[in-house]
Short mmCIF file of C-alpha atoms and ligand atoms in Angstrom, two decimals:
data_model
loop_
_atom_site.label_atom_id
_atom_site.label_comp_id
_atom_site.label_asym_id
_atom_site.label_seq_id
_atom_site.Cartn_x
_atom_site.Cartn_y
_atom_site.Cartn_z
CA UNK H 1 0.19 -0.09 0.03
CA UNK H 2 1.57 3.42 -0.80
CA UNK H 3 0.24 5.67 1.84
CA UNK H 4 0.72 9.58 0.74
CA UNK H 5 1.97 11.47 4.06
CA UNK H 6 1.51 14.68 2.76
CA UNK H 7 -2.13 14.44 2.63
CA UNK H 8 -1.71 12.21 6.32
CA UNK H 9 0.09 15.35 7.54
CA UNK H 10 -2.50 17.67 6.74
CA UNK H 11 -4.83 15.58 8.74
CA UNK H 12 -2.75 16.11 11.59
CA UNK H 13 -2.50 19.52 10.96
CA UNK H 14 -6.51 19.64 11.25
CA UNK H 15 -6.36 17.76 14.64
CA UNK H 16 -3.77 19.88 15.64
CA UNK H 17 -6.11 22.68 15.39
CA UNK H 18 -9.10 20.69 16.84
CA UNK H 19 -6.86 20.23 19.98
CA UNK H 20 -6.55 24.04 20.72
CA UNK H 21 -3.18 24.23 18.84
CA UNK H 22 -2.62 28.00 18.03
CA UNK H 23 0.92 28.98 18.33
CA UNK H 24 1.85 29.21 14.44
CA UNK H 25 5.63 28.12 15.45
CA UNK H 26 4.50 24.37 17.20
CA UNK H 27 2.09 23.62 14.08
CA UNK H 28 4.65 24.81 11.35
CA UNK H 29 7.08 22.36 13.17
CA UNK H 30 5.20 19.55 13.90
CA UNK H 31 3.27 19.47 10.18
CA UNK H 32 7.31 19.07 9.07
CA UNK H 33 8.62 16.61 11.11
CA UNK H 34 8.03 13.05 9.53
CA UNK H 35 6.13 10.97 12.44
CA UNK H 36 6.88 7.77 10.64
CA UNK H 37 10.32 7.59 11.30
CA UNK H 38 9.48 7.02 15.10
CA UNK H 39 7.36 4.11 14.85
CA UNK H 40 7.52 0.36 13.99
CA UNK H 41 6.23 -0.10 10.33
CA UNK H 42 3.55 -2.19 11.10
CA UNK H 43 1.82 1.03 13.24
CA UNK H 44 3.33 3.73 10.33
CA UNK H 45 -0.10 3.65 8.83
CA UNK H 46 -1.48 5.26 12.12
CA UNK H 47 1.59 7.87 11.82
CA UNK H 48 -0.74 10.99 11.43
CA UNK H 49 -3.76 9.76 13.79
CA UNK H 50 -4.39 11.53 16.51
CA UNK H 51 -3.65 8.64 19.05
CA UNK H 52 -1.05 7.57 21.17
CA UNK H 53 0.77 4.69 19.83
CA UNK H 54 2.98 1.75 21.37
CA UNK H 55 6.79 1.69 20.73
CA UNK H 56 7.51 -1.17 23.04
CA UNK H 57 8.11 -1.51 26.86
CA UNK H 58 4.78 -0.42 27.09
CA UNK H 59 5.72 2.79 26.42
CA UNK H 60 3.81 4.96 24.03
CA UNK H 61 4.47 7.55 21.62
CA UNK H 62 2.40 10.49 22.72
CA UNK H 63 -0.68 11.46 21.05
CA UNK H 64 -0.05 14.68 18.87
CA UNK H 65 -2.49 16.48 20.59
CA UNK H 66 -0.81 16.22 23.60
CA UNK H 67 2.48 16.92 22.15
CA UNK H 68 1.21 20.42 20.32
CA UNK H 69 -0.48 21.20 24.22
CA UNK H 70 2.52 20.58 25.72
CA UNK H 71 4.95 22.25 23.89
CA UNK H 72 2.84 25.65 23.29
CA UNK H 73 2.71 25.34 27.20
CA UNK H 74 6.28 25.11 27.41
CA UNK H 75 6.26 28.66 25.72
CA UNK H 76 10.07 28.12 24.39
CA UNK H 77 12.11 30.65 21.67
CA UNK H 78 15.12 29.67 19.78
CA UNK H 79 17.54 30.75 22.74
CA UNK H 80 16.34 28.47 25.53
CA UNK H 81 18.39 25.26 26.94
CA UNK H 82 15.48 22.26 27.57
CA UNK H 83 15.37 19.24 29.58
CA UNK H 84 12.95 16.69 28.57
CA UNK H 85 12.51 13.55 31.05
CA UNK H 86 11.48 10.53 29.19
CA UNK H 87 12.56 10.23 25.27
CA UNK H 88 10.66 7.64 24.55
CA UNK H 89 10.45 7.41 20.53
CA UNK H 90 12.37 10.95 20.60
CA UNK H 91 9.33 12.56 18.63
CA UNK H 92 8.54 15.37 21.18
CA UNK H 93 12.68 16.57 21.57
CA UNK H 94 12.60 16.54 17.83
CA UNK H 95 9.76 18.73 18.07
CA UNK H 96 11.52 20.80 20.63
CA UNK H 97 15.20 20.53 19.13
CA UNK H 98 13.38 22.42 16.30
CA UNK H 99 12.46 25.79 18.67
CA UNK H 100 15.20 26.07 20.99
CA UNK H 101 18.66 26.54 21.07
CA UNK H 102 20.11 23.04 22.92
CA UNK H 103 17.80 20.01 24.38
CA UNK H 104 19.15 17.45 26.74
CA UNK H 105 16.88 14.16 26.92
CA UNK H 106 17.14 11.55 29.53
CA UNK H 107 15.40 7.96 28.91
CA UNK H 108 15.53 4.92 31.62
CA UNK H 109 15.19 2.06 28.82
CA UNK H 110 18.56 2.08 27.18
CA UNK H 111 17.02 0.26 24.01
CA UNK H 112 14.21 3.08 23.20
CA UNK H 113 17.69 5.34 23.81
CA UNK H 114 19.24 4.41 21.22
CA UNK H 115 16.58 3.84 18.86
CA UNK H 116 15.47 7.43 19.38
CA UNK H 117 19.70 8.68 19.34
CA UNK H 118 19.32 6.99 15.75
CA UNK H 119 16.30 9.04 14.71
CA UNK H 120 18.08 12.25 15.60
CA UNK H 121 21.36 11.47 13.42
CA UNK H 122 18.93 9.98 10.65
CA UNK H 123 17.04 14.03 11.20
CA UNK H 124 20.23 15.38 11.45
CA UNK H 125 20.02 17.24 14.37
CA UNK H 126 22.88 18.15 15.78
CA UNK H 127 21.39 20.21 19.21
CA UNK H 128 19.92 17.37 20.94
CA UNK H 129 22.12 15.55 24.14
CA UNK H 130 20.80 12.23 25.10
CA UNK H 131 21.74 10.17 27.82
CA UNK H 132 20.12 6.92 29.55
CA UNK H 133 19.47 7.30 33.43
CA UNK H 134 16.27 7.94 36.16
CA UNK H 135 15.32 11.67 34.90
CA UNK H 136 13.66 12.78 38.37
CA UNK H 137 17.47 13.54 39.17
CA UNK H 138 17.36 15.63 36.13
CA UNK H 139 21.16 16.76 34.75
CA UNK H 140 23.21 18.67 37.81
CA UNK H 141 25.61 19.34 35.29
CA UNK H 142 23.35 21.30 33.12
CA UNK H 143 21.16 23.51 35.02
CA UNK H 144 19.56 25.70 35.07
CA UNK H 145 17.33 24.97 32.75
CA UNK H 146 15.04 27.69 31.24
CA UNK H 147 12.63 24.92 30.52
CA UNK H 148 11.63 21.14 31.43
CA UNK H 149 9.54 19.14 30.16
CA UNK H 150 8.30 15.65 31.84
CA UNK H 151 6.98 13.42 29.21
CA UNK H 152 5.52 10.57 32.09
CA UNK H 153 3.02 11.22 34.26
CA UNK H 154 4.01 11.73 38.31
CA UNK H 155 2.34 11.76 41.44
CA UNK H 156 3.59 14.88 42.49
CA UNK H 157 6.04 17.92 41.02
CA UNK H 158 9.41 16.45 41.24
CA UNK H 159 11.05 18.57 43.22
CA UNK H 160 14.90 17.56 42.31
CA UNK H 161 13.61 18.75 38.52
CA UNK H 162 11.59 21.56 40.17
CA UNK H 163 15.32 23.00 41.68
CA UNK H 164 17.02 22.96 38.54
CA UNK H 165 14.84 25.38 36.87
CA UNK H 166 16.15 29.43 36.25
CA UNK H 167 14.22 31.30 38.08
CA UNK H 168 11.41 32.65 35.77
CA UNK H 169 11.71 29.07 34.25
CA UNK H 170 8.55 26.77 33.48
CA UNK H 171 7.91 22.97 33.65
CA UNK H 172 5.61 21.21 32.21
CA UNK H 173 4.61 18.03 33.77
CA UNK H 174 1.44 15.16 33.40
CA UNK H 175 0.55 14.78 37.69
CA UNK H 176 -1.90 12.01 38.26
CA UNK H 177 -3.06 10.08 41.05
CA UNK H 178 -4.23 7.18 38.44
CA UNK H 179 -2.34 5.22 35.51
CA UNK H 180 -5.23 6.60 32.90
CA UNK H 181 -5.90 10.02 33.59
CA UNK H 182 -3.37 12.80 34.98
CA UNK H 183 -3.72 16.68 34.37
CA UNK H 184 -1.03 18.68 32.73
CA UNK H 185 0.74 21.33 34.64
CA UNK H 186 2.53 23.91 33.98
CA UNK H 187 4.67 25.06 36.78
CA UNK H 188 6.26 28.64 37.00
CA UNK H 189 9.27 29.53 39.43
CA UNK H 190 9.76 32.77 40.57
CA UNK H 191 11.42 34.71 43.02
CA UNK H 192 10.06 33.37 46.21
CA UNK H 193 8.69 29.85 44.99
CA UNK H 194 6.13 28.26 42.32
CA UNK H 195 3.00 29.13 40.68
CA UNK H 196 1.08 26.45 39.01
CA UNK H 197 -1.27 26.53 36.52
CA UNK H 198 -3.65 23.42 35.43
CA UNK H 199 -3.35 23.34 31.20
CA UNK H 200 -5.89 20.68 31.01
CA UNK H 201 -6.81 16.99 31.89
CA UNK H 202 -5.23 14.05 29.59
CA UNK H 203 -5.56 10.73 29.07
CA UNK H 204 -2.23 8.48 28.61
CA UNK H 205 -4.03 5.19 27.61
CA UNK H 206 -2.50 3.99 24.37
CA UNK H 207 -4.44 2.76 21.37
CA UNK H 208 -3.60 -0.65 20.23
CA UNK H 209 -4.87 -1.09 16.79
CA UNK H 210 -6.64 -4.24 16.20
CA UNK H 211 -4.66 -5.93 14.15
CA UNK H 212 -1.42 -6.01 15.93
N1 LIG T 1 7.68 11.69 24.53
C1 LIG T 1 7.68 10.60 24.21
C2 LIG T 1 6.83 9.90 25.21
C3 LIG T 1 7.40 8.53 26.00
S1 LIG T 1 6.18 7.63 26.95
C4 LIG T 1 7.67 10.25 22.92
O1 LIG T 1 7.21 11.13 22.45
O2 LIG T 1 7.22 9.15 22.14
C5 LIG T 1 7.47 8.15 28.04
C6 LIG T 1 8.96 7.72 28.52
O3 LIG T 1 8.97 8.07 30.09
C7 LIG T 1 9.43 6.19 28.35
O4 LIG T 1 9.80 6.29 27.43
C8 LIG T 1 9.44 6.24 29.77
O5 LIG T 1 10.31 4.81 29.47
C9 LIG T 1 10.36 7.37 30.10
N2 LIG T 1 10.75 7.33 31.77
C10 LIG T 1 9.80 6.65 32.63
N3 LIG T 1 10.28 7.39 33.83
C11 LIG T 1 11.45 7.94 33.72
C12 LIG T 1 12.67 8.36 34.52
N4 LIG T 1 12.14 8.22 35.84
N5 LIG T 1 13.51 8.92 33.87
C13 LIG T 1 13.44 8.85 32.46
N6 LIG T 1 12.37 8.18 31.81
C14 LIG T 1 11.69 7.74 32.20
#
């Protein structure tokens, strides 16, 4: 089957608009990234649908609408140094890399990290530094960060990560007490503490296509 990825990408943009993405830079970057290369061949036909998809180890490539909402909430500029926790497929990492100066990303599954790094090379991206490890400890040698994006749900705002934010810095993190419903929080570090704002409720339940 020949898949016309160009028309699929147009579909994706429409889905992103529906999800509430109004930031034209985020929209343009997401439109330009081939989401199919982040997936196993059997799932490629679903690459431009607004659904989360499995990437192995019970992890998922996040739904594009959620990637868009979280990226928009992070409110980045091209001068920023950003930390991402949970590289996964590397899709969110690549979206960020096109919008900021440098992205540091941490993944706790070695195999996922290796695959993601191959994709960064394939796309000829040179402003991503990736490492294997537990991202809840952040990346001490590189702090402070202008922005921190956490792409795995946490029970509470991770304190070490909050501490690695610069003053005026923003962290976007899904917070949830249950496994299938989280709230995306935007946490801003001020001179005297932290301000939080709820962006929206999300469900990270992956869609498993019937034929898999
Ligand atoms: N942004 C990813 C979504 C990945 S799902 C994408 O677009 O593909 C969440 C990822 O966070 C998984 O790959 C999981 O292994 C990773 N993860 C969970 N806890 C972690 C931790 N403590 N440190 C680093 N990575 C973690």
